[in-house]
Coordinates of C-alpha atoms in Angstrom, one line a residue:
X1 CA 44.8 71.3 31.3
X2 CA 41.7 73.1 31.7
X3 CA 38.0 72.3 32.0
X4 CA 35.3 72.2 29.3
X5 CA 33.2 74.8 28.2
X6 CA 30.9 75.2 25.0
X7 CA 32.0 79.0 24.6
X8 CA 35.7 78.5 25.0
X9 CA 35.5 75.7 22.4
X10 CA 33.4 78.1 19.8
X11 CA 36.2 80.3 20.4
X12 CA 38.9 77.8 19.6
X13 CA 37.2 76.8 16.2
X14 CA 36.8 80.2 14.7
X15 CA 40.1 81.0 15.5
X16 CA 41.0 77.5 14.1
X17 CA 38.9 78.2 10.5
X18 CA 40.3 82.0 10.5
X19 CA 43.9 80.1 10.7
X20 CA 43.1 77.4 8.4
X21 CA 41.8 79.9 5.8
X22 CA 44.1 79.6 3.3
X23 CA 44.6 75.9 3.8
X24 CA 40.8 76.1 2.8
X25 CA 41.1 77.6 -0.4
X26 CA 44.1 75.5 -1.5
X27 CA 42.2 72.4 -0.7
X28 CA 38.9 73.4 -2.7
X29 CA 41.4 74.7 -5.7
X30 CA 42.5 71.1 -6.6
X31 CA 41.4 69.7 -9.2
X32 CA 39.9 65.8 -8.7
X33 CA 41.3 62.9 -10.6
X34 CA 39.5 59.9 -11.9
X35 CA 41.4 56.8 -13.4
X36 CA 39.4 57.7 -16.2
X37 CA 37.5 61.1 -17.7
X38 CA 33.8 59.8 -17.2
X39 CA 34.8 58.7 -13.2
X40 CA 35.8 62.5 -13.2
X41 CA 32.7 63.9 -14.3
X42 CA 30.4 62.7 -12.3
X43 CA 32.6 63.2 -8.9
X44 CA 32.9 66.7 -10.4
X45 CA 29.2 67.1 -11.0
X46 CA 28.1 65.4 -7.3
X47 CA 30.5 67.1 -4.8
X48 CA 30.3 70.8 -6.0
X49 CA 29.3 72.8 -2.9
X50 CA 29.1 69.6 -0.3
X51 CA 32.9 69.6 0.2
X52 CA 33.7 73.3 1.6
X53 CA 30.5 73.1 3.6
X54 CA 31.8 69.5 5.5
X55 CA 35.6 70.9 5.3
X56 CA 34.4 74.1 7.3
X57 CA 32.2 72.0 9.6
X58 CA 35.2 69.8 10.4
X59 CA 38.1 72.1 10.8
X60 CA 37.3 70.8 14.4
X61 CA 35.5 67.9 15.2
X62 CA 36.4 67.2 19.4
X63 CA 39.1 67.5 21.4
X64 CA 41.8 65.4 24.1
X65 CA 43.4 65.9 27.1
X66 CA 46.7 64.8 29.3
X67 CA 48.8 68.0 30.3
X68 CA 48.0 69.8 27.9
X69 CA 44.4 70.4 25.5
X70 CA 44.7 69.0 22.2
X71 CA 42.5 69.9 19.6
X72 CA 41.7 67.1 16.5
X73 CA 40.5 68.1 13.3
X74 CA 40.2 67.1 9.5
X75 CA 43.9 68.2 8.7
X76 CA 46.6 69.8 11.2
X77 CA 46.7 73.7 11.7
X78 CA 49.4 75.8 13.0
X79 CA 49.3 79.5 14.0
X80 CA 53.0 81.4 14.9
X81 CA 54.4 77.7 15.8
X82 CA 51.4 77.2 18.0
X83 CA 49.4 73.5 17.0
X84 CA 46.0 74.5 17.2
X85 CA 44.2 71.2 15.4
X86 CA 45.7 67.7 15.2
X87 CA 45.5 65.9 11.8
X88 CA 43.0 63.2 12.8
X89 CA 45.9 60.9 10.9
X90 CA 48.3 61.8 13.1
X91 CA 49.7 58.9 15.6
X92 CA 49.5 61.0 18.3
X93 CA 45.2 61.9 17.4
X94 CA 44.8 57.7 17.5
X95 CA 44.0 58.3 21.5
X96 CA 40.7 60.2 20.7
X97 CA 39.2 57.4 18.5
X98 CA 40.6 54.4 20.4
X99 CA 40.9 55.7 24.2
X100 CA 38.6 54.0 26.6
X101 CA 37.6 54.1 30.7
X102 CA 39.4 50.7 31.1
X103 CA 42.6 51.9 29.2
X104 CA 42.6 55.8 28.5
X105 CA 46.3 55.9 27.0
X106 CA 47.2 58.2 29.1
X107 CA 44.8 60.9 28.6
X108 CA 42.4 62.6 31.2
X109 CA 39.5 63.3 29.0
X110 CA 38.1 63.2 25.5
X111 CA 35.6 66.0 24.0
X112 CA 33.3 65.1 20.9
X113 CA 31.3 67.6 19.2
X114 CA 27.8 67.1 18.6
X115 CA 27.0 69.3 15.4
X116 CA 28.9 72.1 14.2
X117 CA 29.3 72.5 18.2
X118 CA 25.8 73.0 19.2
X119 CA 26.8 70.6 21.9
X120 CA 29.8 69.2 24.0
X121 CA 30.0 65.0 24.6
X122 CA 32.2 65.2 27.7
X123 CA 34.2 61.9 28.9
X124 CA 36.3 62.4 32.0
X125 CA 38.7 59.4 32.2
X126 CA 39.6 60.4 35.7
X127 CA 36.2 60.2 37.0
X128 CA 34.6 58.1 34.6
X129 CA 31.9 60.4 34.0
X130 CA 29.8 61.7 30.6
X131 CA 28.1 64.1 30.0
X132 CA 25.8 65.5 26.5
X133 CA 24.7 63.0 24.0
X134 CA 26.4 61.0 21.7
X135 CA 27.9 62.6 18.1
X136 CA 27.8 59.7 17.0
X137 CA 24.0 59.0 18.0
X138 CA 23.1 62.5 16.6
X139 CA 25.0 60.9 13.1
X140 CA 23.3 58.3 13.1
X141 CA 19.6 59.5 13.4
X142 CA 19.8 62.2 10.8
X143 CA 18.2 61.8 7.7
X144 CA 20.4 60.3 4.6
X145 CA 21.3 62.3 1.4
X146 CA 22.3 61.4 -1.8
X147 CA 25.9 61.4 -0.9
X148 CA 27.7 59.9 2.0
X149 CA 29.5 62.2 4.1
X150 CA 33.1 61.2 5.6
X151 CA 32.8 59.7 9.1
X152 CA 36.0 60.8 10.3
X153 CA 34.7 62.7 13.5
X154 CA 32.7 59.2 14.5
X155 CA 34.6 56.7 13.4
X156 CA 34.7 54.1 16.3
X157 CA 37.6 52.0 17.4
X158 CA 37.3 49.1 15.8
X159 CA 37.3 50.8 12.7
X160 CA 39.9 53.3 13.5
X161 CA 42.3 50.2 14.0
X162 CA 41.7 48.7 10.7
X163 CA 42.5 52.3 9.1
X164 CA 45.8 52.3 10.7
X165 CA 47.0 48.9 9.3
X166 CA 50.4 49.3 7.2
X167 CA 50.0 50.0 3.8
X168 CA 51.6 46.5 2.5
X169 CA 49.5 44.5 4.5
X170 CA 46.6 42.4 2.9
X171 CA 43.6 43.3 4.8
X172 CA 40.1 41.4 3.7
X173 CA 37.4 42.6 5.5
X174 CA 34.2 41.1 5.8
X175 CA 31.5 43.3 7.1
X176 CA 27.7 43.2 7.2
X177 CA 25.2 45.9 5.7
X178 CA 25.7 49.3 7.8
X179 CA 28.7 48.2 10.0
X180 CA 31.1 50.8 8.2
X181 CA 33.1 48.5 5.6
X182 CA 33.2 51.2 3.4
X183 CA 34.0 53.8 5.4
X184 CA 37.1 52.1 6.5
X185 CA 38.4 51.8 2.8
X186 CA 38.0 55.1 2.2
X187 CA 39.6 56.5 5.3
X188 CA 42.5 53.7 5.0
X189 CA 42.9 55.6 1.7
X190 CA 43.3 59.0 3.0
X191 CA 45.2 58.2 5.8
X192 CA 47.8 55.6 4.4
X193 CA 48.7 58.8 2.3
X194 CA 49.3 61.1 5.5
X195 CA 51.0 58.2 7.1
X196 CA 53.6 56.3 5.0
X197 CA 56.4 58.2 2.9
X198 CA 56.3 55.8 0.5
X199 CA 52.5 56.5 -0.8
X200 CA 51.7 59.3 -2.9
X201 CA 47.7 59.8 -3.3
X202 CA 48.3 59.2 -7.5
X203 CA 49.7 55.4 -5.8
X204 CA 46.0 54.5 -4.4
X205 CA 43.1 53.2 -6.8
X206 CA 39.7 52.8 -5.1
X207 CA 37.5 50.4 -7.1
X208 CA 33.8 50.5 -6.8
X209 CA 31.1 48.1 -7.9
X210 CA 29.0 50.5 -10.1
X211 CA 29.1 54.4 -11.4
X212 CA 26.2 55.3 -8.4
X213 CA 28.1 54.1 -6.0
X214 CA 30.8 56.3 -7.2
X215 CA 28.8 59.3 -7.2
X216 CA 27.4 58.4 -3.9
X217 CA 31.1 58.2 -2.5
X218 CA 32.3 60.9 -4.8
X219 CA 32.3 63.8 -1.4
X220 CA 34.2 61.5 1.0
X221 CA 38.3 61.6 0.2
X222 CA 38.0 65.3 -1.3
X223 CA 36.6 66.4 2.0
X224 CA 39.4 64.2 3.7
X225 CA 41.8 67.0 1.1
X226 CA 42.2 64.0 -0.8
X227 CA 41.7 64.0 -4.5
X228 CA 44.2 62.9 -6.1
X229 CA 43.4 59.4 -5.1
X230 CA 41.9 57.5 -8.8
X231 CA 38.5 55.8 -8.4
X232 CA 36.6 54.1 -10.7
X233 CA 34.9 50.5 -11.3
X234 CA 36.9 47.6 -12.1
X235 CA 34.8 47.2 -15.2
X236 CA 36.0 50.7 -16.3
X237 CA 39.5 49.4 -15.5
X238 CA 39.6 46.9 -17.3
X239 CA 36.4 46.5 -19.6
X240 CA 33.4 44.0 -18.5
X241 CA 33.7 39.9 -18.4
X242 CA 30.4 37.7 -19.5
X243 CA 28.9 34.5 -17.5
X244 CA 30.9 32.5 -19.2
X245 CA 33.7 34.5 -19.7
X246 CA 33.4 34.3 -15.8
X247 CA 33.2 30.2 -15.6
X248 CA 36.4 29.2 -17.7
X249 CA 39.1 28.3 -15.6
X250 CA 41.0 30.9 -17.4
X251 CA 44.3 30.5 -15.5
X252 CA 44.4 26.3 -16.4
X253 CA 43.6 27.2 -19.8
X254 CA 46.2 29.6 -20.4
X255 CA 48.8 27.7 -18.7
X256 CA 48.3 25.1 -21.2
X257 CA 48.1 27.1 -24.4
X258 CA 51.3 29.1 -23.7
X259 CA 52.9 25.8 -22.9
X260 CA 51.7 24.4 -26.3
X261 CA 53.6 27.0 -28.0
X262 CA 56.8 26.0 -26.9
X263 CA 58.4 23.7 -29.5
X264 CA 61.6 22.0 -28.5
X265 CA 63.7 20.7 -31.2
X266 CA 67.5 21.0 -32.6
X267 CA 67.6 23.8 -34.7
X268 CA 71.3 24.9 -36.8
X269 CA 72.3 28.3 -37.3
X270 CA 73.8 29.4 -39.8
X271 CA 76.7 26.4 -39.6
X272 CA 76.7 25.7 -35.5
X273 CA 73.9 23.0 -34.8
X274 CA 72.3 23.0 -31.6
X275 CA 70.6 19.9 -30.0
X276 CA 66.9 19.5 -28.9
X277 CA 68.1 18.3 -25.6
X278 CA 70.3 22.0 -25.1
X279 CA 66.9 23.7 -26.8
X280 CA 65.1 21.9 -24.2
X281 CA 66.9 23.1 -21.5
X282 CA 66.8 26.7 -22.5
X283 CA 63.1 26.6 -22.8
X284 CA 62.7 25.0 -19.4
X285 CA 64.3 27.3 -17.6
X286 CA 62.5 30.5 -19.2
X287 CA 58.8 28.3 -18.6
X288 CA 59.3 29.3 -15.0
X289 CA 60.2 33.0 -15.2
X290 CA 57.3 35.1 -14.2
X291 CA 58.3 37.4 -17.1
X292 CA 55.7 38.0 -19.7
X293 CA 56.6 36.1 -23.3
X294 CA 58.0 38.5 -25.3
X295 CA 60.6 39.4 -22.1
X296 CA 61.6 34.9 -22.1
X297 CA 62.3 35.3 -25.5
X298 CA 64.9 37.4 -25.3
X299 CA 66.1 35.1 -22.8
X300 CA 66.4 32.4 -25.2
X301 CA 67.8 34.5 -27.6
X302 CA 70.3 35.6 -25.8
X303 CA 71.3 31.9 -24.6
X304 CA 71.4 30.9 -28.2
X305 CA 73.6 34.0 -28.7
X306 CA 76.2 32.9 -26.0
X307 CA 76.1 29.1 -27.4
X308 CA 76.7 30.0 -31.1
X309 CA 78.6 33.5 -30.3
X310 CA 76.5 34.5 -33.1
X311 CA 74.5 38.1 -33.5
X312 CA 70.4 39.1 -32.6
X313 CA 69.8 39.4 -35.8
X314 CA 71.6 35.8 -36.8
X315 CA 69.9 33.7 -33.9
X316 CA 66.0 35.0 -34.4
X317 CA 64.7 32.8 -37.1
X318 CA 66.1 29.4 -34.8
X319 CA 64.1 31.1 -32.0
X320 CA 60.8 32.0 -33.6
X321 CA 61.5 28.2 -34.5
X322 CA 61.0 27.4 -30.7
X323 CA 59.1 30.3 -29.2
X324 CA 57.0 31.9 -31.4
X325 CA 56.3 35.4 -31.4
X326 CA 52.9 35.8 -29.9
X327 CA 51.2 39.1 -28.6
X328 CA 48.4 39.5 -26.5
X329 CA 45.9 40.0 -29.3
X330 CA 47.2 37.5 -31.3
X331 CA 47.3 35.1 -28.2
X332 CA 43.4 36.4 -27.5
X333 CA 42.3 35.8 -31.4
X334 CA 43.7 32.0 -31.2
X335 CA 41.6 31.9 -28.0
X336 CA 38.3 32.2 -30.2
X337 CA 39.6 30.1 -32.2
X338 CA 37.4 26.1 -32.0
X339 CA 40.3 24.1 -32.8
X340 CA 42.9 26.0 -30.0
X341 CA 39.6 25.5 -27.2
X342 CA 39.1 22.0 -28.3
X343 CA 43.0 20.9 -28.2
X344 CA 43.1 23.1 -24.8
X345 CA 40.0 20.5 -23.1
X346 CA 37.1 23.0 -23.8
X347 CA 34.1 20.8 -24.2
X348 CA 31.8 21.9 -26.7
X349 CA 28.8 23.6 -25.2
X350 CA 31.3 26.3 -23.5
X351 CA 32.9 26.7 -26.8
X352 CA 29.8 28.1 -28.8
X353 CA 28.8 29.8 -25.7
X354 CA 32.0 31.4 -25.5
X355 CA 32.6 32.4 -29.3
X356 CA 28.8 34.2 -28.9
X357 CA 29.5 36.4 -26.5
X358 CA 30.2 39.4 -28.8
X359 CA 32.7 41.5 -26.6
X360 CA 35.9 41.5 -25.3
X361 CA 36.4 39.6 -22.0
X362 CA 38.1 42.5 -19.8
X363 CA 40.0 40.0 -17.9
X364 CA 41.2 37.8 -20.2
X365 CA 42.7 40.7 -22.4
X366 CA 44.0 42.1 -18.8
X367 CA 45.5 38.6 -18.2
X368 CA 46.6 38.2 -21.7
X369 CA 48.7 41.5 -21.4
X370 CA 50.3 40.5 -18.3
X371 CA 51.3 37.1 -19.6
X372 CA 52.6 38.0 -23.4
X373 CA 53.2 42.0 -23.2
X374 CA 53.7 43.8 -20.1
X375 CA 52.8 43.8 -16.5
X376 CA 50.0 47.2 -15.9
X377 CA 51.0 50.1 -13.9
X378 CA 51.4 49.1 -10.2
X379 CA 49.7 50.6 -6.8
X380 CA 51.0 51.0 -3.6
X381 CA 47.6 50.2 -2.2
X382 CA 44.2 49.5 -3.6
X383 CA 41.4 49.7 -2.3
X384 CA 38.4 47.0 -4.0
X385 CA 34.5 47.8 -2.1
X386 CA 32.3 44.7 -2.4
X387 CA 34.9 42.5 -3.5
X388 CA 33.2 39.6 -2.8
X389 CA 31.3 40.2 -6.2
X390 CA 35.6 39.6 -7.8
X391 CA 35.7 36.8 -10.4
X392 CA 39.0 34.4 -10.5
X393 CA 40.1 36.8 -13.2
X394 CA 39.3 39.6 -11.7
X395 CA 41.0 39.3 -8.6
X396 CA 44.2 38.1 -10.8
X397 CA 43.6 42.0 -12.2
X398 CA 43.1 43.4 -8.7
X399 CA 46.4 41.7 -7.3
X400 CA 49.1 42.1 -10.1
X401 CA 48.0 45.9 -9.6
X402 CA 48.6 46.1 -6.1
X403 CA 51.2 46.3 -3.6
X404 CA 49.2 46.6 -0.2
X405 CA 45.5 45.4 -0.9
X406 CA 42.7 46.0 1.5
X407 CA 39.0 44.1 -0.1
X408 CA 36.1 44.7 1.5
X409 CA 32.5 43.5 1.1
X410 CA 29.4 41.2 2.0
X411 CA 29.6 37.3 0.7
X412 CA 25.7 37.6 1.7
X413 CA 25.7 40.2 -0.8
X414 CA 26.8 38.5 -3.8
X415 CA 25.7 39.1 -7.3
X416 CA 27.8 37.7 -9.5
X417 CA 28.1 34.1 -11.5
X418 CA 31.1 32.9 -11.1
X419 CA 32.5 34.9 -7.9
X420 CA 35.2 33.5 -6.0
X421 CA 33.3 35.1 -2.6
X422 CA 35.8 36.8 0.5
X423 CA 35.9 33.8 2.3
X424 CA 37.4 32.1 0.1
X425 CA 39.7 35.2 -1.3
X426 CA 41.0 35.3 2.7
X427 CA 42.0 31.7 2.4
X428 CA 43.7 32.1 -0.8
X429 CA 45.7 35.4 0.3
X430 CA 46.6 33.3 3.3
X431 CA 44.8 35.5 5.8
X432 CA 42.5 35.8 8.4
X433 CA 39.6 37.9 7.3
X434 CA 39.1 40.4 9.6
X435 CA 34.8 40.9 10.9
X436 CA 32.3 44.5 11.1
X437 CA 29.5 43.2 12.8
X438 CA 28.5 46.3 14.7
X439 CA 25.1 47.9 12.6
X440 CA 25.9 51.3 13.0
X441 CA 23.6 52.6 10.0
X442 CA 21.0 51.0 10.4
X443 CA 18.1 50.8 13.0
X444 CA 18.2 47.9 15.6
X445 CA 15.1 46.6 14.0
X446 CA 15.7 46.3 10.7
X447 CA 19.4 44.8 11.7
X448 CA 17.3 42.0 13.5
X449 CA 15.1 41.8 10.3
X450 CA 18.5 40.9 8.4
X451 CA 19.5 38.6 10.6
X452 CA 16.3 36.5 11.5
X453 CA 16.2 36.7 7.1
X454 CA 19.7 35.5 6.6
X455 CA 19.5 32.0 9.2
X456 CA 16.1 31.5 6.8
X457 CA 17.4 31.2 3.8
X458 CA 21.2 30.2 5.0
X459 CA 22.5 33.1 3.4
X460 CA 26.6 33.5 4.7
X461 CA 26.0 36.7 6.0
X462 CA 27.8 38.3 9.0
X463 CA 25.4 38.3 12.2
X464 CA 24.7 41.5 12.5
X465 CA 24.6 43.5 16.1
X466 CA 22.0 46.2 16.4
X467 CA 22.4 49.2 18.3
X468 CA 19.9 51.5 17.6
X469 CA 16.7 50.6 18.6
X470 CA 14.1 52.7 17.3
X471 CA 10.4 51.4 18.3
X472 CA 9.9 51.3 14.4
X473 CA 9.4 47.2 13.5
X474 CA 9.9 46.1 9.8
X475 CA 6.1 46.1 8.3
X476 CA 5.9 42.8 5.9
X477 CA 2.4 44.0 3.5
X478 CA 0.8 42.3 0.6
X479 CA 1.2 43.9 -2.6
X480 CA -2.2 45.4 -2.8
X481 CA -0.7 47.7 0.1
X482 CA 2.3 48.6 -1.5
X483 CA 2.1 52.5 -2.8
X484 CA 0.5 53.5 0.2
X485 CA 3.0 52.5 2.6
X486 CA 5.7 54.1 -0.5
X487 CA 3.4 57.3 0.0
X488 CA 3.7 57.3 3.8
X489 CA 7.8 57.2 3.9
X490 CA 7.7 59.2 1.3
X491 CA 5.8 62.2 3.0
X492 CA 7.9 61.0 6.1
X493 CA 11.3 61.1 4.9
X494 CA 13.7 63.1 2.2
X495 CA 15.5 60.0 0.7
X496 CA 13.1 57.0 0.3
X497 CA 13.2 54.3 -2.5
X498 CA 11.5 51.7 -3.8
X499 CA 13.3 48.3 -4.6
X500 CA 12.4 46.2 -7.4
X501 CA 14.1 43.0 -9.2
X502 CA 16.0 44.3 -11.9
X503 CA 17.3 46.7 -10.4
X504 CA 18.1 45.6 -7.0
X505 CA 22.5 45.4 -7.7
X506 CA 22.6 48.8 -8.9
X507 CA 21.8 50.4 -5.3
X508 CA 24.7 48.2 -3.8
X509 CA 26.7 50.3 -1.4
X510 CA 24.5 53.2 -1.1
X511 CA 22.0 53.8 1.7
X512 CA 18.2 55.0 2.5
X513 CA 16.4 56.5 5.0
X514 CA 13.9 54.2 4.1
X515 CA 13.2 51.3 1.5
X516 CA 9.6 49.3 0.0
X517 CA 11.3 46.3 -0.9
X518 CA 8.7 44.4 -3.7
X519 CA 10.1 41.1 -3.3
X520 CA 8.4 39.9 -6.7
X521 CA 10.5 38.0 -8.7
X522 CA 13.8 38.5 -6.3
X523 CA 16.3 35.7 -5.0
X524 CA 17.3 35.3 -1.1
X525 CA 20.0 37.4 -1.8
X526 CA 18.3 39.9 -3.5
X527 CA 15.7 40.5 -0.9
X528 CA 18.5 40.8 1.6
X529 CA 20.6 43.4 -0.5
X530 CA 17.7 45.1 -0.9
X531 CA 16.5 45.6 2.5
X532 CA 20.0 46.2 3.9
X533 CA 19.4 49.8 2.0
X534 CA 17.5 51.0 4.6
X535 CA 18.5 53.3 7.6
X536 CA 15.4 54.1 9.3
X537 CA 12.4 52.3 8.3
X538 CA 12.3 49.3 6.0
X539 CA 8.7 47.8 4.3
X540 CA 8.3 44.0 2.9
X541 CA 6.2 43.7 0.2
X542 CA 5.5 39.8 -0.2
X543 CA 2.4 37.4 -2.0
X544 CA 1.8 36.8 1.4
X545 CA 2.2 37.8 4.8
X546 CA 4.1 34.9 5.8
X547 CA 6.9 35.2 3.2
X548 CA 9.7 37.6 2.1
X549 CA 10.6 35.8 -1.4
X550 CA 8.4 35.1 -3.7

């Protein structure tokens, strides 16, 4: 083991980048995939450039200690047999994200770089003593860009163990604005792939709330050298749902109509007569398969084919008789239909709501074709960023997709009519939601803002805990104030934006340097979404000084 010096670890990451050279060019050679052409576009069109300049940067990000000197990095390079950089994925690399001074699994020291090594963050484990400034510090004061950039080289414990979790598990994580929700699912992503055997990166889908926040995400797993993993918007996915699309209790309703089409009776074939009670029977036991419709009636076709000893062809009129054919379209056309809503307990104002709405309802087609065609293509994990926005419906979607499931979001954040909200997702999926509280993004003041903001309006936000105080307080202005203090930032910082109602939802996910919130017009929730934007410095613009909603 040796000691730390700035030159000697220069040395050891040009040597690493001239070794990992063609490793490079493979990586930037692949191609990206979307789940759909449009997702692929626009990651296409926003990462061009940004990943080899962060895949160069982080070739090697910091280094750990016990006998030996062990080098961590974005993927694992080897030179003549020698390991020269650690995959950061790799079991043995968990030590440099979750060693500590009380329990430094068996390591001596851990070495973060602060830049592309401008500077050395030294902690010695045997004497408990640091020395530099904090990477992640130096992360977190730099300006914002219109992309986020993988956290891989920062990512702190607490989120390193919720990347590690197995891929089947069911993970919902709850997480305020700025405490690294999103990073987590991304990274989970990339490192369930390097991880478990069983999970190819074509077996992950990543669904995002909006096309921005996909183009603002877009850098983050091709960097990680993965980009094969699908992303896109559930919307996309599936197609969009309506308010009152949204309201029906879908699941109740369906139930009932595909038992309305079962008709139990005796039917005769050809000159064998079998009884309603034996029909009965047949039918009840197919009612509980979990096999879509067309799939139980070949079930009861083939009983009737064992009873009568008769052919396919012979037995199908008796069991069209009993079971109708039904398809998913022709099962979603009945469901427009007044007299099917009214038999199925629709009262009337949701039915001529419901026959306006002049689209498709994604999810109910989605559910449809699971229930009377054929179950969709299957995930081994997926990945769903502010889920709490998820209908019933919608979640259905999400979970007959998915094998392992990890669902992360803000129920403080919540936008949509109708959604079921991660509290309550946790309690269905029969787990404990797991909490980010930490405010890593965001300044200490603006966290405190959020907070004191949230307990005012009883908002069910996570409170938040801010470590990065900056001397900067949240400025609440009248409106007559307003493009001057836009003006100011905007002279000040690179990435400012103004926040208006209308389009408040559309900046979900994404992040600021710094944000004029107009509050005109915008709900509790709104005003909170749209402050939690902001990174570094974060103006109220209210009717008066003593509010924040108007």
């Amino acid at each position: 083991m040796t000691g730390v010096e700035l030159v000697d670890e220069q040395r050891a990451l040009d040597e690493a980048r001239a070794a990992a050279a063609a490793k490079l060019v493979e990586l930037r050679s692949k191609k990206i995939v979307a789940a759909d052409a449009l997702s692929e576009e626009y990651m296409q069109a926003v990462i061009a450039g940004a990943v080899e300049k962060l895949q160069n940067e982080l070739t090697v990000f910091g280094r750990i200690d016990d006998d030996a000197t062990w080098r961590v990095g974005l993927y694992g390079v080897e030179q003549r047999g020698n390991q020269l950089v650690i995959d950061w994925r790799a079991p043995f690399a968990q030590g440099f994200y979750q060693a500590t001074f009380d329990e430094p699994l068996g390591l001596a020291r851990r070495v973060s770089y602060v830049g592309s090594i401008d500077e050395l963050f030294v902690e010695d484990f045997g004497t408990s003593q640091v020395s530099g400034s904090s990477p992640l510090m130096a992360e977190l004061d730099r300006g914002r860009g219109e992309t986020m950039k993988t956290a891989v080289a920062t990512l702190q414990s607490e989120q390193d163990d919720l990347v590690r979790r197995s891929a089947d598990d069911v993970m919902v994580l709850r997480g305020g604005p700025g405490t690294g929700k999103t990073v987590v699912g991304l990274h989970r992503a990339a490192w369930l792939v390097y991880n478990d055997r069983r999970v190819l990166s074509s077996d992950i889908l990543i669904l995002g709330p909006s096309d921005r926040y996909l183009r603002y995400v877009a850098s983050v797993l091709p960097t990680l050298g993965e980009t094969r993993i699908k992303q896109t918007t559930l919307e996309r996915l599936i197609g969009p749902t309506s308010e009152v699309g949204s309201a029906i209790d879908w699941p109740q309703v369906l139930d009932d109509f595909e038992a309305s089409l079962y008709a139990p009776q005796s039917v005769k074939i050809r000159y064998k007569q079998i009884d309603e009670a034996d029909v009965a029977a047949v039918l009840d036991r197919v009612k509980t398969s979990a096999l879509p419709w067309r799939d139980k009636r070949k079930g009861v076709e083939a009983s009737m084919m064992r009873a009568t000893g008769f052919t396919a062809a012979e037995v199908r009129a008796a069991v069209a008789t009993v079971m109708p054919a039904c398809s998913a379209a022709q099962a979603a056309k009945k469901l427009r239909g007044v007299a099917t809503l009214r038999s199925l307990g629709l009262d009337e104002d949701t039915i001529t709501r419901w026959r306006a709405v002049d689209h498709d309802d994604g999810p109910l087609l989605d559910e449809l074709n699971a229930r009377f065609n054929s179950s969709p293509v299957r995930y081994s994990h997926v990945v769903v960023d502010e889920a709490q926005d998820l209908t019933e419906m919608q979640l259905r979607a999400v979970r007959r997709r998915a094998t392992g499931l990890t669902l992360v979001g803000d129920d403080a954040q919540t936008s949509v009519s109708g959604a079921v909200g991660l509290t309550s997702i946790a309690v269905r999926l029969g787990v404990e939601p797991d909490i980010l509280a930490t405010a890593y993004r965001m300044s200490a003041e603006i966290a405190d803002w959020l907070n004191e903001h949230a307990k005012a309006t009883k908002l069910p936000a996570v409170e938040l805990v801010g470590i990065r105080p900056t001397g900067v307080p949240v400025v609440v202005v009248t409106p007559d104030s307003r493009d001057t203090h836009l003006h100011r930032l905007e002279d000040k910082w690179s990435n400012t934006r103004l926040l208006s109602q209308g389009d408040v939802w559309a900046h979900k996910g994404i992040e600021y340097d710094a944000v004029v919130v107009d509050t005109a017009g915008m709900d509790t929730a709104e005003v909170y979404l749209a402050a939690s934007r902001a990174a570094h410095e974060l103006v109220i613009v209210a009717s008066s000084l003593g509010e924040t909603v108007s």
